[in-house]
Short mmCIF file of C-alpha atoms and ligand atoms in Angstrom, two decimals:
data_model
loop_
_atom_site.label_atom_id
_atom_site.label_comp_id
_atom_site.label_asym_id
_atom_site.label_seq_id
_atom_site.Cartn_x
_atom_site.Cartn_y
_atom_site.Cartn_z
CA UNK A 12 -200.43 -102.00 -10.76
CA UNK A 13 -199.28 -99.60 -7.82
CA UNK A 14 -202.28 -99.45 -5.43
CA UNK A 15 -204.48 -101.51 -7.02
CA UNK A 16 -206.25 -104.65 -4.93
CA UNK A 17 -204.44 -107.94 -5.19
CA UNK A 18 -205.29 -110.83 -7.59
CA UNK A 19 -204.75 -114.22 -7.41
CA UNK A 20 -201.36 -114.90 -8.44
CA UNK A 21 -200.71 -116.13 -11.84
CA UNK A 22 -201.48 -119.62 -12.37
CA UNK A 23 -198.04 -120.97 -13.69
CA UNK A 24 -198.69 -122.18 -17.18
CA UNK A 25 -199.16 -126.13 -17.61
CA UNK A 26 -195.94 -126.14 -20.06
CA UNK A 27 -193.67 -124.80 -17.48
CA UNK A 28 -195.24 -127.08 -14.71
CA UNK A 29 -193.46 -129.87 -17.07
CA UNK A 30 -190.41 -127.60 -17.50
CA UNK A 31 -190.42 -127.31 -13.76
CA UNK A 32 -190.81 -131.00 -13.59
CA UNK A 33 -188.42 -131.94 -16.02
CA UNK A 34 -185.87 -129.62 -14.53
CA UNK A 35 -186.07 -131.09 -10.79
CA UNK A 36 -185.79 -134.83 -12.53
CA UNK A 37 -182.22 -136.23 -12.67
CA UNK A 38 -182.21 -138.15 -15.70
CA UNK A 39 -185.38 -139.56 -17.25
CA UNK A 40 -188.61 -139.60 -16.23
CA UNK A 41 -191.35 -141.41 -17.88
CA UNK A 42 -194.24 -139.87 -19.53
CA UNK A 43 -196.50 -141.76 -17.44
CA UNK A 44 -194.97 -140.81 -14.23
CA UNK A 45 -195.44 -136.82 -15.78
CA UNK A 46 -198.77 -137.54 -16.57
CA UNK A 47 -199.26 -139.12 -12.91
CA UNK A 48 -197.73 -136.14 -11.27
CA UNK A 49 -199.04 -133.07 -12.85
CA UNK A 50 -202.47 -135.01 -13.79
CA UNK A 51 -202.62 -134.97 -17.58
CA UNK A 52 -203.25 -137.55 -19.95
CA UNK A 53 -200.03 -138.38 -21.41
CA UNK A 54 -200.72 -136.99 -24.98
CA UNK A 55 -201.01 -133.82 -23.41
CA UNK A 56 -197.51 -134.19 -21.60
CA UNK A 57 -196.06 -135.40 -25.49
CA UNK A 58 -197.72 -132.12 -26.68
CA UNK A 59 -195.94 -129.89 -23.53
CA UNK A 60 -192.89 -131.40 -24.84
CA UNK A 61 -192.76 -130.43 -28.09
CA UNK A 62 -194.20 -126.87 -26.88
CA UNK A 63 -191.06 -126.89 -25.07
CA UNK A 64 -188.94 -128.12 -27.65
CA UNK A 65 -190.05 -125.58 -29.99
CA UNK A 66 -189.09 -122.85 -27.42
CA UNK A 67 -185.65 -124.44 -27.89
CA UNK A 68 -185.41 -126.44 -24.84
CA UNK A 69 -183.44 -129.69 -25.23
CA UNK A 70 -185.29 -132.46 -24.42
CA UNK A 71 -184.09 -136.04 -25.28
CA UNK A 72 -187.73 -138.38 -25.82
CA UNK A 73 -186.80 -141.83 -25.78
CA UNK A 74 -189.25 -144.41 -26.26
CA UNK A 75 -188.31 -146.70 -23.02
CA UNK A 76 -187.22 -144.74 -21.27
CA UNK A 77 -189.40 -141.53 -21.09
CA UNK A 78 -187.67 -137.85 -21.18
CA UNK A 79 -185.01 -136.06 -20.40
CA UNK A 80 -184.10 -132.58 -20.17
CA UNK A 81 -180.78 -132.17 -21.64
CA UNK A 82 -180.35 -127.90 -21.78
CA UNK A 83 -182.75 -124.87 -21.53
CA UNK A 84 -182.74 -122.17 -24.01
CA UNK A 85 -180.32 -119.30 -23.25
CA UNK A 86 -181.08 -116.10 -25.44
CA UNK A 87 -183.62 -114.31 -23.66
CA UNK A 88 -186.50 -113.73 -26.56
CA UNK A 89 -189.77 -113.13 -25.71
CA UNK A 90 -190.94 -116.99 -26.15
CA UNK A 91 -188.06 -118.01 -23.73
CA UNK A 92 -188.78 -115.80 -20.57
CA UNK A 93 -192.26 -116.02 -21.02
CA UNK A 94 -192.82 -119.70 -21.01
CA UNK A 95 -190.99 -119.57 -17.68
CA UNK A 96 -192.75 -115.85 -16.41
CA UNK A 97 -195.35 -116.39 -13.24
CA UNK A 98 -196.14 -112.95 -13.24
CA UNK A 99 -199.44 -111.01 -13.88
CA UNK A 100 -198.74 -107.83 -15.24
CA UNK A 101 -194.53 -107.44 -15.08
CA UNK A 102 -192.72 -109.04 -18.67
CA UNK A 103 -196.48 -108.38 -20.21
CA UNK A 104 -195.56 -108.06 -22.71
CA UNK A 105 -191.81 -108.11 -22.92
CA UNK A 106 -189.96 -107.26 -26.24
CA UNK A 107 -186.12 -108.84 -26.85
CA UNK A 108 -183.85 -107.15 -28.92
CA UNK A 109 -181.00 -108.42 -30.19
CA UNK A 110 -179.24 -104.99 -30.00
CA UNK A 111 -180.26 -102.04 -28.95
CA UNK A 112 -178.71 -99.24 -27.74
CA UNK A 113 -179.71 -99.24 -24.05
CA UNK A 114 -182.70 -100.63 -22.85
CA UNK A 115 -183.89 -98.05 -20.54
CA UNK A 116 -183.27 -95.67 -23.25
CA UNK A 117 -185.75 -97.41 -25.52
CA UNK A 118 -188.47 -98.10 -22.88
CA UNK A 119 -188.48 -95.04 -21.92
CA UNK A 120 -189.31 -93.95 -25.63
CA UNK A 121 -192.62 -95.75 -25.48
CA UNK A 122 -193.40 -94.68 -22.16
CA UNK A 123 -196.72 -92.92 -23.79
CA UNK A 124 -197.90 -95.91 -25.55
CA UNK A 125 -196.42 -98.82 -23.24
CA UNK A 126 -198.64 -100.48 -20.44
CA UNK A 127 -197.17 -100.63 -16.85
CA UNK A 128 -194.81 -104.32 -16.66
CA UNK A 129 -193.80 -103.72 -19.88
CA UNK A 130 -190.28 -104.73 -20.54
CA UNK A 131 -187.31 -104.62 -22.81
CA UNK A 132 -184.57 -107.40 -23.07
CA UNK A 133 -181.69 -106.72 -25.17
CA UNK A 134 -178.47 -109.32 -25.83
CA UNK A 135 -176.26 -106.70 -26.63
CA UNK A 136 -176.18 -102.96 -25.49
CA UNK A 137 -173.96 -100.95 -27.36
CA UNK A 138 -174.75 -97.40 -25.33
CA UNK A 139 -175.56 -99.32 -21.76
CA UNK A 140 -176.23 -96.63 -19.09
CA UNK A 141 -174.97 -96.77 -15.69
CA UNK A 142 -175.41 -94.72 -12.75
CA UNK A 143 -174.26 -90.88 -12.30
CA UNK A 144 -173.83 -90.80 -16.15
CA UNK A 145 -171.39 -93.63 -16.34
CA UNK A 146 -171.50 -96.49 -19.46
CA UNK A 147 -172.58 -100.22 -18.59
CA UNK A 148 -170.26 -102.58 -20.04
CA UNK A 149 -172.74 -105.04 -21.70
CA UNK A 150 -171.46 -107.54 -23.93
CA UNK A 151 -172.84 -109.77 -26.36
CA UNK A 152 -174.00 -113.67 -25.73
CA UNK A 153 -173.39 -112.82 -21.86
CA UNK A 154 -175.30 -110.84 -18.95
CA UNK A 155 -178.83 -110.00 -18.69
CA UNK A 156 -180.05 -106.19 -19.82
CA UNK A 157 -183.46 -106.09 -18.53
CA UNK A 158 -185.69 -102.69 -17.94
CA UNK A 159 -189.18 -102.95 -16.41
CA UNK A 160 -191.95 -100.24 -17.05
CA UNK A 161 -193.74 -99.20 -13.69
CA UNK A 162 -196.27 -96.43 -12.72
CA UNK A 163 -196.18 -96.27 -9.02
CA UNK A 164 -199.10 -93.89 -7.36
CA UNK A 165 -196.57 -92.07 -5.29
CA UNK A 166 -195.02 -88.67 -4.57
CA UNK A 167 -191.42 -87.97 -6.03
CA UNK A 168 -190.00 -88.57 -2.58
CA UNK A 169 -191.21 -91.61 -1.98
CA UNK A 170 -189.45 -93.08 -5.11
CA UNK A 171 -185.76 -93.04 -3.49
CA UNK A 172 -186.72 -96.40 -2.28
CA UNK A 173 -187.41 -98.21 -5.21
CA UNK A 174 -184.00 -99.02 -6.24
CA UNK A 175 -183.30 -100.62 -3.04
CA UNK A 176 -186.68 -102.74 -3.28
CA UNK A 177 -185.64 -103.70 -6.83
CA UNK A 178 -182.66 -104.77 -5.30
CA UNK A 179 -183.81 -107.09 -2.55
CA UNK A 180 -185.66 -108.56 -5.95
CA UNK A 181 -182.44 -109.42 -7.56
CA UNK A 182 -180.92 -110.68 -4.59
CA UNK A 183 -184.03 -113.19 -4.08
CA UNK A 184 -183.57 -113.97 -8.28
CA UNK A 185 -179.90 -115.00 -7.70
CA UNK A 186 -180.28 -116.83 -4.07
CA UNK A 187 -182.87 -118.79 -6.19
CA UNK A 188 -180.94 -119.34 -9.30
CA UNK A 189 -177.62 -119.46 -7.66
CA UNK A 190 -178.10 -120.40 -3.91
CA UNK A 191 -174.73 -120.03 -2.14
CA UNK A 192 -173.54 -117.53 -3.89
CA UNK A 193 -173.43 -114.18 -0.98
CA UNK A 194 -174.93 -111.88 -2.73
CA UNK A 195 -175.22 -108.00 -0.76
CA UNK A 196 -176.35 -104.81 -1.43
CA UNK A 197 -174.35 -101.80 -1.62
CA UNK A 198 -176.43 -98.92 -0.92
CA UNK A 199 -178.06 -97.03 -3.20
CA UNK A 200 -178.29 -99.73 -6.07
CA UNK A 201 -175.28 -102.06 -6.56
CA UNK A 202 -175.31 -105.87 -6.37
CA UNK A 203 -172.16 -107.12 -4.71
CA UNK A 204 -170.39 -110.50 -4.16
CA UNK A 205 -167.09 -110.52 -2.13
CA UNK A 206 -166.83 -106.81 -2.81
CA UNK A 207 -167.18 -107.08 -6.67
CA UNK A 208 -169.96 -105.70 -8.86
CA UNK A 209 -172.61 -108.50 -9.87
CA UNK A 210 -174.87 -106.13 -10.99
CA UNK A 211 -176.41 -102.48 -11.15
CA UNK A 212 -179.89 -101.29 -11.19
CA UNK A 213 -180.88 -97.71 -12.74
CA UNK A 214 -183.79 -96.06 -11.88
CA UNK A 215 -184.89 -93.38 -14.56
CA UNK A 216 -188.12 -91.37 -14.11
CA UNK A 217 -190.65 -88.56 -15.29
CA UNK A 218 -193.04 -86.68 -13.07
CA UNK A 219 -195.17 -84.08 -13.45
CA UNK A 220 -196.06 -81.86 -9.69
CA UNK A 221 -193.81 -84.07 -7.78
CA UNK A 222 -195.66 -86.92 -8.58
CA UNK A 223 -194.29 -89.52 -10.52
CA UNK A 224 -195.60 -90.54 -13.81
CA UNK A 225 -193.77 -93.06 -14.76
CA UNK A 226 -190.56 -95.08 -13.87
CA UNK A 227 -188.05 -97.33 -15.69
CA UNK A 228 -186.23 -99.42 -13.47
CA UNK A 229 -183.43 -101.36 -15.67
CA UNK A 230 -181.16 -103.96 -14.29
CA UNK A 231 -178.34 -105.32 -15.97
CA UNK A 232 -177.12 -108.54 -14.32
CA UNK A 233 -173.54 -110.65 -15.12
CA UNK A 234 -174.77 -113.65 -15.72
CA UNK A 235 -171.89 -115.93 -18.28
CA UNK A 236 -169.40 -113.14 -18.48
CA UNK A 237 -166.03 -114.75 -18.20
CA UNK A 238 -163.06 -112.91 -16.26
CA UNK A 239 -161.26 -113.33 -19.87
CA UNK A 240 -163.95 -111.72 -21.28
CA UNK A 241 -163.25 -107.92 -18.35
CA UNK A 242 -161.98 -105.09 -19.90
CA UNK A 243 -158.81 -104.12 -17.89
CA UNK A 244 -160.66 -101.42 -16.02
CA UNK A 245 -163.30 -102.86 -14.17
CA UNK A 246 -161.57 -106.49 -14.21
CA UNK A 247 -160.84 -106.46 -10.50
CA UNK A 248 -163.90 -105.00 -9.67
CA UNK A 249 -166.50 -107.24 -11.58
CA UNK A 250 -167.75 -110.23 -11.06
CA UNK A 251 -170.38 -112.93 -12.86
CA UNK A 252 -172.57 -115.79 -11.41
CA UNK A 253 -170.52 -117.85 -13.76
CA UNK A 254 -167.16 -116.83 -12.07
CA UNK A 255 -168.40 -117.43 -8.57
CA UNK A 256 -170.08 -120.82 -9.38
CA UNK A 257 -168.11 -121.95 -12.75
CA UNK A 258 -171.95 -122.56 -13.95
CA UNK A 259 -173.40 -121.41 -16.96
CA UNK A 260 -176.82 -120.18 -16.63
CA UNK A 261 -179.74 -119.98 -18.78
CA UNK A 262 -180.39 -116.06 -19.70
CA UNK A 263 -183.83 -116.49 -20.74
CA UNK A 264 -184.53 -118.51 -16.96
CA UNK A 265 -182.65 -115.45 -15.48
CA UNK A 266 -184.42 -112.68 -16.49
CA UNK A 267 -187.91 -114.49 -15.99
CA UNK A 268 -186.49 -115.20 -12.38
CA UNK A 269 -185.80 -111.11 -12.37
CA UNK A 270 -189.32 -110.40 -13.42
CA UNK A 271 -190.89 -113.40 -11.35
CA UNK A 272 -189.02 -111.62 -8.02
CA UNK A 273 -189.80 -108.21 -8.73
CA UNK A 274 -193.39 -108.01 -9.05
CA UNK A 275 -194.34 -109.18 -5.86
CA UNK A 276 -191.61 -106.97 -4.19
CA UNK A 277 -193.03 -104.20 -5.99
CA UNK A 278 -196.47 -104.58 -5.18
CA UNK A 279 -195.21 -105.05 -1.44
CA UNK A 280 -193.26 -101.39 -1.94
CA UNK A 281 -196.71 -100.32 -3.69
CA UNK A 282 -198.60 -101.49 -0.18
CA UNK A 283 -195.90 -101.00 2.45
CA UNK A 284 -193.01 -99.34 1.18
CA UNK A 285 -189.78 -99.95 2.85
CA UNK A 286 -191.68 -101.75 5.91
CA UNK A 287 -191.57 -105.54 4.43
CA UNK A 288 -187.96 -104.80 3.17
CA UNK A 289 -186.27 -103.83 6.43
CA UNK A 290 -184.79 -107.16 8.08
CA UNK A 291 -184.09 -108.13 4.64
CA UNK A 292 -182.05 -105.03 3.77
CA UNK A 293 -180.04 -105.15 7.09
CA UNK A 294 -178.72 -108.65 6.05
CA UNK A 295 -178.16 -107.85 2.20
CA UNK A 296 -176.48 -104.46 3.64
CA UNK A 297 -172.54 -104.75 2.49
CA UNK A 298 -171.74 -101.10 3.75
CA UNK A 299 -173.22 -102.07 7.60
CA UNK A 300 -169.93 -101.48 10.22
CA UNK A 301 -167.81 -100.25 7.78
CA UNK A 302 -166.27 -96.86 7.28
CA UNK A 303 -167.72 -95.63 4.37
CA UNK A 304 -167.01 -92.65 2.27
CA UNK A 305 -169.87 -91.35 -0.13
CA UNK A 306 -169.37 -88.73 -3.01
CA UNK A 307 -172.04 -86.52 -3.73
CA UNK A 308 -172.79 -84.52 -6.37
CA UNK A 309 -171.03 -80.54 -6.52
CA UNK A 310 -167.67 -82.78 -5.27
CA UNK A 311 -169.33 -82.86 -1.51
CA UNK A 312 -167.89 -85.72 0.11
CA UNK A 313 -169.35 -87.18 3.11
CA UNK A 314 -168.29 -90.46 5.12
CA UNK A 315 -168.18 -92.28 8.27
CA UNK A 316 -168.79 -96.11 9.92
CA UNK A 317 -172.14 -96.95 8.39
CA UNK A 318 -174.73 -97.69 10.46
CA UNK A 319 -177.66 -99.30 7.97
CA UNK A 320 -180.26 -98.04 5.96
CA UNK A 321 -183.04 -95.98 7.05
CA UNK A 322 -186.83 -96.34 7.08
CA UNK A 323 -186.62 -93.44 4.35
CA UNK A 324 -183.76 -95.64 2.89
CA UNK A 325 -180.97 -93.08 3.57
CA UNK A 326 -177.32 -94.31 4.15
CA UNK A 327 -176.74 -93.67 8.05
CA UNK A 328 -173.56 -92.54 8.79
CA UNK A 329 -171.88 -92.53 12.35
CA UNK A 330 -170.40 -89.19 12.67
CA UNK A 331 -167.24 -88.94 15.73
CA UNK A 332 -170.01 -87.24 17.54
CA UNK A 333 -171.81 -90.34 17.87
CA UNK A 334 -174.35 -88.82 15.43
CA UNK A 335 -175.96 -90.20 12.76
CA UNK A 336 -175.89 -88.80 9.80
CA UNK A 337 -178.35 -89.95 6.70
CA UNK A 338 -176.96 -90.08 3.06
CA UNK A 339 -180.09 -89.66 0.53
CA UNK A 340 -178.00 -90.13 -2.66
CA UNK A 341 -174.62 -90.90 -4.02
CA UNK A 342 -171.60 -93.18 -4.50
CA UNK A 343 -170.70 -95.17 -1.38
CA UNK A 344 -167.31 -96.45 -1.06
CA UNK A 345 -166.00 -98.58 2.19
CA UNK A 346 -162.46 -97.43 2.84
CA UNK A 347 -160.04 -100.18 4.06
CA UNK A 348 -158.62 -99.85 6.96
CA UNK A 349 -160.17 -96.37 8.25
CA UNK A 350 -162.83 -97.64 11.05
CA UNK A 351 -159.93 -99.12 13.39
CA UNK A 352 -157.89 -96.59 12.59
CA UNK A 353 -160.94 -93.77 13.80
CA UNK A 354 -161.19 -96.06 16.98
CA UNK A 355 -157.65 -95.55 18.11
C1 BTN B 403 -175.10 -98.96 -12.27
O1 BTN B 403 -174.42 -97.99 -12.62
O2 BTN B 403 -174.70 -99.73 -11.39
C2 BTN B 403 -176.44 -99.23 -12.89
C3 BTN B 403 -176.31 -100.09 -14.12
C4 BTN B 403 -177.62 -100.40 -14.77
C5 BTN B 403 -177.44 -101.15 -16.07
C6 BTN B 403 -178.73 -101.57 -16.66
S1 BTN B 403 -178.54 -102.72 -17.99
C7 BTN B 403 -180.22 -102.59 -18.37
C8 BTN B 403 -180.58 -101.12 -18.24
N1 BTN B 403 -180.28 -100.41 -19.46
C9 BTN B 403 -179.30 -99.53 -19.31
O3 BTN B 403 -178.86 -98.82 -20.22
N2 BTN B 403 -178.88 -99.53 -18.04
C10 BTN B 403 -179.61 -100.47 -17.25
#
């Protein structure tokens, strides 16, 4: 998809136009007034309905009174996230598993036969991979485990910025789904709210002569995870969009909303690279002002007040010098406390 001209975008299906209708209709709404709106006869908005209903949406059809929509399915299968999917190529096709070990771990095993936007959705991961070699706590019934297949036309350097494009996606996904809810960045790849982990995004890759070849960009996502439901270790830490809005959310609408947000941020990245992402970043940016310390790997340890991210995507540092120092990789911390205390 990288570097390729732009399409048209993808027509939103005529099933999830009702969906979409349904969804923004307190109540019921009559068939007629469906039919009306989204100009179909209204045998074709009965046979959306049922389309619907067999993807396991809820719909109440009442014979006065019209329908309602009652609950959308939650278990992200393929039928699911693709009825609600306005994407061309990312989620096409998307497999669901309803275990797997990790999901980046089994796209990347089809990397030779998979096309790019191919992705993997799994309900439960029992070997989810985190950054810097660390597991992914990934639960059952819960959070979202998506991984997206991409083959970007670009030099191994260039692909440092990715994660930080995928996450402006995920931020746009849950100011969407969950508007309200602050969602920031904290640089490289984390998704933070109040200061605890919403979600993580792991970039794994092949290339061949520094240029890439392929890259798997998973994102797992706590969508329904309950604070009962934290294992003691990261249960101060962690946080779910159903802990900071006591909503439930619809898995399946989630990771199309992923999908639906990262393609065109993508294809800007493909276009533009960090350019379009920019203003965006400096106001997702959680680190921005505060003193920061970042571990590298070989134990080096670098940290002062951060100053944003860089048009290479780097982590700028303020050194006492006054100069700036830029970060390309590792685990940023902000340390409470430290920038008045460097002022004095
Ligand atoms: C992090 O350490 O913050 C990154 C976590 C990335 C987790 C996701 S869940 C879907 C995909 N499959 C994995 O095994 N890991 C990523």
């Amino acid at each position: 998809m990288c570097a390729r001209p732009k399409r048209a975008p993808f027509a939103r299906s005529t099933t999830a136009r009702v969906l979409g209708y349904l969804r923004a209709t307190d109540g019921y709404v009559s068939g007629q007034g469906i039919s009306e709106e989204l100009g179909l006869s209204r045998v074709a908005v009965w046979k959306h309905v049922k389309t619907l209903q067999a993807q396991g949406c809820r719909i109440d059809a009442c014979r006065h009174r019209g329908y309602r929509l009652i609950g959308v399915p939650d278990m992200p299968t393929e039928d699911a996230v693709g009825a609600q999917l306005r994407t061309r190529r990312l989620g096409r096709p998307l497999i669901f598993f309803r275990e797997v070990d990790s999901t980046n771990r089994q796209l990347l095993l089809r990397t030779a036969a998979a096309e790019e936007g191919t992705a993997l959705v799994a309900d439960f991961q029992a070997a989810g991979r985190g950054r810097l070699g660390r597991t992914w706590f990934s639960p059952a019934g819960a959070n979202v485990y998506l991984s997206v297949l991409l083959r970007p036309r670009v030099g191994l350097a260039q692909i440092a910025t990715l994660p930080l494009v995928a996450g402006c996606a995920v931020a746009r996904a849950v100011a969407k789904l969950a508007p309200g809810v602050p969602v920031r960045l904290k640089w490289p790849n984390d998704l933070h709210v109040n200061g605890r982990k919403l979600g993580g995004i792991l970039c794994e890759l092949s290339a061949e002569a520094d240029e890439v070849r392929h890259v798997v960009v998973g994102i797992g996502l706590n969508v329904n995870l309950r604070r009962s439901r934290l294992p003691a270790a990261i249960a101060r830490v962690a946080t779910s969009l159903a802990i900071e809005t006591r909503h439930t959310f619809s898995r399946a609408e989630v990771a199309a909303e992923l999908l639906n947000q990262l393609e065109p941020a993508y294809e800007a990245w493909c276009a533009e690279r960090l350019a379009p992402f920019r203003t965006e970043l400096a106001a997702l940016d959680s680190l921005k002002g505060k003193f920061t310390r970042v571990r590298q790997s070989g134990r080096r340890v670098v940290e002062g007040v951060a100053g944003g991210i860089g048009a290479d995507g780097t982590l700028q540092l303020r050194q006492p010098d006054g100069s700036l120092l830029a970060v390309c990789s590792g685990d940023a911390h902000v340390v409470p406390g430290e920038a008045k205390k460097k002022r004095k």
